[in-house]
Short mmCIF file of N, CA and C in Angstrom, two decimals:
data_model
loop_
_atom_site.label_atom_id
_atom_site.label_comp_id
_atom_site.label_asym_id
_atom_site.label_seq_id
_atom_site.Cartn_x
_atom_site.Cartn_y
_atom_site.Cartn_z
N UNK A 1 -4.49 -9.90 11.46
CA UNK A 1 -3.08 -9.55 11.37
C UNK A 1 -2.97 -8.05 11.63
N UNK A 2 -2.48 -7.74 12.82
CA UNK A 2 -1.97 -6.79 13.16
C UNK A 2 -1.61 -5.42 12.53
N UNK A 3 -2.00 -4.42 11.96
CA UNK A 3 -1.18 -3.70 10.68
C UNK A 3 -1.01 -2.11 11.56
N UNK A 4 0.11 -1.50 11.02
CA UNK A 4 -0.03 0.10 12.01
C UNK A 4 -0.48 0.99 10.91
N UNK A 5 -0.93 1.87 11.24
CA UNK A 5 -1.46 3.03 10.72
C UNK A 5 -1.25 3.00 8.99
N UNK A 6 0.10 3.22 8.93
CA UNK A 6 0.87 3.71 7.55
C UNK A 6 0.84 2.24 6.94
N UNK A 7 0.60 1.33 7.59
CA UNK A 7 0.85 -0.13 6.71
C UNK A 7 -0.52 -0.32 5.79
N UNK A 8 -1.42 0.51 7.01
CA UNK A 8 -3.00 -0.16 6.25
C UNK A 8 -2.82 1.01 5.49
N UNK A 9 -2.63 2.47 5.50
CA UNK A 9 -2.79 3.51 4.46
C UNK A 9 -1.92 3.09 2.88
N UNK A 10 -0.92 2.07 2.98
CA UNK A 10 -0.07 2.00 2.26
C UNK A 10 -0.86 0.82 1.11
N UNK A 11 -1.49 -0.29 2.04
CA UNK A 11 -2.51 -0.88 1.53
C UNK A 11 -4.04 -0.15 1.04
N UNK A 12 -4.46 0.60 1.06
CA UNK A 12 -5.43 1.31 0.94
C UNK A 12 -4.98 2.08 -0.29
N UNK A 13 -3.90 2.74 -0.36
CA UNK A 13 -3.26 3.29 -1.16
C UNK A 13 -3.03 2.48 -2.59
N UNK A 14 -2.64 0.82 -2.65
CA UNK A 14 -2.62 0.46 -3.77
C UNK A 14 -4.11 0.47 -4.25
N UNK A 15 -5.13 0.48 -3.20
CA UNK A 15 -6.28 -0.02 -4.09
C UNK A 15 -6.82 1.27 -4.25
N UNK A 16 -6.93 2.44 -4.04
CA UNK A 16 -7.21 3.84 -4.61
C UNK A 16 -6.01 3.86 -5.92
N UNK A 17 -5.15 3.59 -6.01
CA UNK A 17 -4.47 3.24 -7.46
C UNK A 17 -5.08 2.66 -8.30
N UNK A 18 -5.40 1.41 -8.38
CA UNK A 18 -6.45 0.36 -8.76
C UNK A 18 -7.17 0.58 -9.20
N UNK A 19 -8.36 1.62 -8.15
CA UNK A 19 -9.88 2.20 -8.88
C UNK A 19 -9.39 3.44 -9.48
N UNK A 20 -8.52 4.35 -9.50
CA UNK A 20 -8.12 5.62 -10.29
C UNK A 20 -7.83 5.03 -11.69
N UNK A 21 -6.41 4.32 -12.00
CA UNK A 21 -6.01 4.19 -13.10
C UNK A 21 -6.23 3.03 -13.96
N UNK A 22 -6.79 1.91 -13.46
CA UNK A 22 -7.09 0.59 -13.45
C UNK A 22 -5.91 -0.72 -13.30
N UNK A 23 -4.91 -0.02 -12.72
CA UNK A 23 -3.45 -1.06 -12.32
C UNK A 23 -2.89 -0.64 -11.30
N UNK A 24 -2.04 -1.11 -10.44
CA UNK A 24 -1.76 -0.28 -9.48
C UNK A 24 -0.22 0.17 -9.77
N UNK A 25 -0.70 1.59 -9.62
CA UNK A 25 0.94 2.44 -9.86
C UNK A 25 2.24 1.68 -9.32
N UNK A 26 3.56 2.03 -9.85
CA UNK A 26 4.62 2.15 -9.20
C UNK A 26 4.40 2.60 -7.84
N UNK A 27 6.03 1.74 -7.38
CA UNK A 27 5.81 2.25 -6.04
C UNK A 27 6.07 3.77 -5.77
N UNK A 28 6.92 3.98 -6.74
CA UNK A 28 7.78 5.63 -6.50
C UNK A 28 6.63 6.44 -6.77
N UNK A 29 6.08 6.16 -7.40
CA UNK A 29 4.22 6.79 -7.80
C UNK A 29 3.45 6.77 -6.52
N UNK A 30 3.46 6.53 -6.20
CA UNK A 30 2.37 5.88 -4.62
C UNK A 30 2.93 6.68 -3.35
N UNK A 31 4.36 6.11 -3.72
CA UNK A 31 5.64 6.97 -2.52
C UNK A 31 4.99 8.28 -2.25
N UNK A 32 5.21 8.50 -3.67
CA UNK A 32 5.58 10.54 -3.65
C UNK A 32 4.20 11.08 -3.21
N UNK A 33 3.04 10.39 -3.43
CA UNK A 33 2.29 11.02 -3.04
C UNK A 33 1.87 11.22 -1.35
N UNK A 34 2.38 10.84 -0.44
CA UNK A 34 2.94 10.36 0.43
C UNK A 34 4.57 11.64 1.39
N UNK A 35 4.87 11.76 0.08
CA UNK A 35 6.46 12.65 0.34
C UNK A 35 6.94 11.57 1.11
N UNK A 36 6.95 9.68 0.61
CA UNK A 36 7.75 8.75 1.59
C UNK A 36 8.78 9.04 0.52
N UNK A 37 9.93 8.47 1.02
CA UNK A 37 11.17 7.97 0.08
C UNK A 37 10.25 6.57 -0.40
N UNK A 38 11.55 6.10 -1.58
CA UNK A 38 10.88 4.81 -2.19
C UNK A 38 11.48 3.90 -0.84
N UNK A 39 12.15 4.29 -0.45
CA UNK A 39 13.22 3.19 0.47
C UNK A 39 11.68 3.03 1.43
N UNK A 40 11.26 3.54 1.92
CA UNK A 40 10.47 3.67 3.62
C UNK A 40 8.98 3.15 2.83
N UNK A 41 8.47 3.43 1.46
CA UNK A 41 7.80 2.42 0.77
C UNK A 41 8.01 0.97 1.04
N UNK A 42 8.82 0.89 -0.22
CA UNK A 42 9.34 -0.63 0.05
C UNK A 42 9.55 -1.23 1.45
N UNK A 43 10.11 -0.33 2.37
CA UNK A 43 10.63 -1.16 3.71
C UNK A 43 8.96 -1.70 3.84
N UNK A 44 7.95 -0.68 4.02
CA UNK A 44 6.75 -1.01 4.72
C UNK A 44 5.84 -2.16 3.92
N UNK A 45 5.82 -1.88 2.50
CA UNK A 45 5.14 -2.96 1.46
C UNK A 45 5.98 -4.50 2.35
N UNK A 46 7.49 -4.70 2.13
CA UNK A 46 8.14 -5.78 2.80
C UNK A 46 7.36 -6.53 4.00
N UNK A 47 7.86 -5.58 4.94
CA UNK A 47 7.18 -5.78 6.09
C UNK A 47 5.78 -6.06 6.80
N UNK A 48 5.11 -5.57 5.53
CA UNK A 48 3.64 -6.57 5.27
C UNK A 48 3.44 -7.70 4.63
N UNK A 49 4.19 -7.51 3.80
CA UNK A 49 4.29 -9.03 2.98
C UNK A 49 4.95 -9.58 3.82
N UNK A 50 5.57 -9.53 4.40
CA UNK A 50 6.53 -10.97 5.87
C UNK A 50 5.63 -10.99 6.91
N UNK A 51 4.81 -9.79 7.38
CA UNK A 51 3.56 -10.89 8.39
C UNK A 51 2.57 -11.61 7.69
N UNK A 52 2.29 -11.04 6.56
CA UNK A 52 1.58 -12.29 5.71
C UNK A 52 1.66 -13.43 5.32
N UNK A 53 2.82 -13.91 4.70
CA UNK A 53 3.53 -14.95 4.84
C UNK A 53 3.99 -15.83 5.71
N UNK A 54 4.24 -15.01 6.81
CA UNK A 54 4.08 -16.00 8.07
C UNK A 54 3.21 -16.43 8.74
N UNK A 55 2.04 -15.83 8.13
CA UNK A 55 0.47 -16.16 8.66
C UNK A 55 0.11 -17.39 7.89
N UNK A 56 0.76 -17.03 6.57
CA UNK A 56 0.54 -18.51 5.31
C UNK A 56 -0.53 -17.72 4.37
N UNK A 57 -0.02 -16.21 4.32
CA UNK A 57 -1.13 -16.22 3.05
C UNK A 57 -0.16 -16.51 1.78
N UNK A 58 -0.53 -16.70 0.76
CA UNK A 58 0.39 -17.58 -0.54
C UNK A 58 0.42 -16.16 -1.20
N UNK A 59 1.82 -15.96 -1.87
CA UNK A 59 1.83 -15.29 -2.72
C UNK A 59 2.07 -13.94 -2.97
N UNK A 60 2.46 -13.17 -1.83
CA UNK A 60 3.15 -12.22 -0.92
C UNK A 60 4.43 -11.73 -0.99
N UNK A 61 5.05 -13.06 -0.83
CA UNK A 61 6.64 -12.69 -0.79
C UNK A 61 7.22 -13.15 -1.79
N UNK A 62 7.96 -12.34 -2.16
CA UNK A 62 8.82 -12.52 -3.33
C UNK A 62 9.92 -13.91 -3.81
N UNK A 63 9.11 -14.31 -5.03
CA UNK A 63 9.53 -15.92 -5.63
C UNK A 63 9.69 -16.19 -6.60
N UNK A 64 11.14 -16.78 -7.15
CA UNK A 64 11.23 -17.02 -8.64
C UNK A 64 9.56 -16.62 -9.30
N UNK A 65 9.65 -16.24 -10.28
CA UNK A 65 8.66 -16.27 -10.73
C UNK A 65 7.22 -15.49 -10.71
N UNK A 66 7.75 -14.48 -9.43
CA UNK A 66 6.35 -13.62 -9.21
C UNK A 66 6.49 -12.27 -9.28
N UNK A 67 6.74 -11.77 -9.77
CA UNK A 67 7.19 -10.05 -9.81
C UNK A 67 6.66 -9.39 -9.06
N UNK A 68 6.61 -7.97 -8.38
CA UNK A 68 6.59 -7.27 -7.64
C UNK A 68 5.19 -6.98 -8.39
N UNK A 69 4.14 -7.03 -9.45
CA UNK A 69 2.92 -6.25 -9.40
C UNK A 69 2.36 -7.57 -9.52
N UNK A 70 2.70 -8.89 -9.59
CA UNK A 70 2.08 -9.73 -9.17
C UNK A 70 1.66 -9.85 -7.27
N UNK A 71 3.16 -9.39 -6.66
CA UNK A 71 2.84 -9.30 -5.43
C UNK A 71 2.19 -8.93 -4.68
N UNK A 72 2.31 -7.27 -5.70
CA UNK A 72 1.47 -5.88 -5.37
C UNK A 72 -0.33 -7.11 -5.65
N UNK A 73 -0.57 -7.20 -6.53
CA UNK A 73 -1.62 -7.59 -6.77
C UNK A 73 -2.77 -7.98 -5.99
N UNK A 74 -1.78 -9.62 -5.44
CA UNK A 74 -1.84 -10.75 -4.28
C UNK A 74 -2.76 -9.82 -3.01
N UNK A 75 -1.50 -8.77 -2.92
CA UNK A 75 -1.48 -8.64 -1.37
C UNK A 75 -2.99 -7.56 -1.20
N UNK A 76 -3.21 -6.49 -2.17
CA UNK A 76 -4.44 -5.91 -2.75
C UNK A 76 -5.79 -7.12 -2.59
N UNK A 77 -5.46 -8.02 -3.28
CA UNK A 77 -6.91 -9.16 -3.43
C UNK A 77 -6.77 -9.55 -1.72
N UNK A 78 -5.79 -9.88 -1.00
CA UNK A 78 -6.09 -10.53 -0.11
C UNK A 78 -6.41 -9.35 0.82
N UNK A 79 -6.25 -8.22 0.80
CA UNK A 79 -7.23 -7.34 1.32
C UNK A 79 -8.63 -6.72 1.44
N UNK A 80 -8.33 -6.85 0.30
CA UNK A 80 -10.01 -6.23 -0.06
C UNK A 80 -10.46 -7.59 0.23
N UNK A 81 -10.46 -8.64 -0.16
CA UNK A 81 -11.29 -9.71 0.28
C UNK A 81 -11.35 -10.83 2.11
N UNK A 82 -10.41 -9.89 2.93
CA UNK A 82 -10.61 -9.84 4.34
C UNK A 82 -11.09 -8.85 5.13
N UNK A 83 -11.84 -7.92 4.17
CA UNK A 83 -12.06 -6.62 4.67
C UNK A 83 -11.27 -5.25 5.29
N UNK A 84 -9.69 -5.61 4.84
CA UNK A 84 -9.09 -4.94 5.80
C UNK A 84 -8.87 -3.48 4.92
N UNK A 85 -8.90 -3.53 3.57
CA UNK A 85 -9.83 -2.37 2.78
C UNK A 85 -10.75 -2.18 2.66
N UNK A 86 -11.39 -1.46 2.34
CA UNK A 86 -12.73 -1.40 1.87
C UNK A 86 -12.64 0.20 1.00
N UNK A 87 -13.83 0.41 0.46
CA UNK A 87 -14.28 1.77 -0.21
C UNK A 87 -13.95 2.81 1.13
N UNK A 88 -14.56 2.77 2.28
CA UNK A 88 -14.98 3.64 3.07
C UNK A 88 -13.59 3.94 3.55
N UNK A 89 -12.20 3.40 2.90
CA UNK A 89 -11.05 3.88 3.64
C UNK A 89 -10.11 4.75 2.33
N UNK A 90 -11.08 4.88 1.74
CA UNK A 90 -10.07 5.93 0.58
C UNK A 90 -10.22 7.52 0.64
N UNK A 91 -11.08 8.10 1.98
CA UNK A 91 -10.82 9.41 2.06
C UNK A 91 -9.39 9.24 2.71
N UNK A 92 -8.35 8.26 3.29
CA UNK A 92 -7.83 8.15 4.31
C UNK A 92 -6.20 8.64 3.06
N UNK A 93 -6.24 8.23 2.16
CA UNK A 93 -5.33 8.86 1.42
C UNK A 93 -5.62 9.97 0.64
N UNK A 94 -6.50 10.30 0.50
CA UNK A 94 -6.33 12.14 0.13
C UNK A 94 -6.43 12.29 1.63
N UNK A 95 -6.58 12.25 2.90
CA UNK A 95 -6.16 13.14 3.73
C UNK A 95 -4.47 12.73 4.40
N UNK A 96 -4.45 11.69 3.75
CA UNK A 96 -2.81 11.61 4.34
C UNK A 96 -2.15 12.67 3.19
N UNK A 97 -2.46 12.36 2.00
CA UNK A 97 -1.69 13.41 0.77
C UNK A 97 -1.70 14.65 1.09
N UNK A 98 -2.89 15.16 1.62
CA UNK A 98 -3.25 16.56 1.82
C UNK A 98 -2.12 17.13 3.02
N UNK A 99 -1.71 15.93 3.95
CA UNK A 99 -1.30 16.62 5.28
C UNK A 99 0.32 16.06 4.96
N UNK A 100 0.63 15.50 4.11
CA UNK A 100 1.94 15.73 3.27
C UNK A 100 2.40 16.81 2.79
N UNK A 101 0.84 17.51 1.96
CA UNK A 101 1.81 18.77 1.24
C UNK A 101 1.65 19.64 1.97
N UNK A 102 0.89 19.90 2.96
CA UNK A 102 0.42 20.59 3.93
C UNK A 102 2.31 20.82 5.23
N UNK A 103 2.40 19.65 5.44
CA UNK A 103 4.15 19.68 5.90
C UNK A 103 5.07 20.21 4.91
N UNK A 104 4.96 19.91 3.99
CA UNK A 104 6.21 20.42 3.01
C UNK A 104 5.52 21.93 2.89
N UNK A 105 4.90 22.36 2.65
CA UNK A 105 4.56 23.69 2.19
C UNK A 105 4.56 24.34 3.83
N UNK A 106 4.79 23.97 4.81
CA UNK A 106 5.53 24.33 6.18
C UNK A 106 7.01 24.64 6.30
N UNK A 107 7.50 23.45 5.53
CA UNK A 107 8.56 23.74 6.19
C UNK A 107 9.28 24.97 5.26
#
């Protein structure tokens, strides 16, 4: 499944949450580190969870009954266990963070 840049960093990102705190943060937590809005979060978390779901992975998209860190969860396990995380991709968010504050402290 297809993912762009910021989709897999965004995924990579819950699971450097994961191994830091042992749950995975809020999204507005995750956002900021990032300098995304929560809006451009969420749009992108969405928009992975809907090619997933249309691929038929279970448990993704939002359903009576499944809350958003159940989702968050889902979509984490079904990564790390297709390889499309791994360990070797968590310098990839301290250098996205770094070149966040690195823009803001530009402008």
């Amino acid at each position: 499944i297809p993912l762009s840049p910021e989709q897999h960093l965004l995924l990579v990102s819950l699971y450097e949450s994961k191994l830091r705190t042992g749950r995975i943060e809020g999204n507005s937590v995750i956002a900021s580190r990032f300098r995304w809005t929560n809006t451009k979060f969420n749009r992108k978390l969405d928009a992975i969870c809907e090619k997933l779901n249309r691929a038929g992975v279970e448990g993704v998209k939002g359903t009576p009954g499944l809350n958003a860190d159940g989702r968050r969860e889902n979509l984490l396990n079904w990564a790390l266990s297709n390889g499309v995380v791994t360990r070797n991709d968590l310098a990839l968010v301290r250098a996205a963070s770094s070149a966040a504050d690195q823009r803001a402290a530009d402008s």
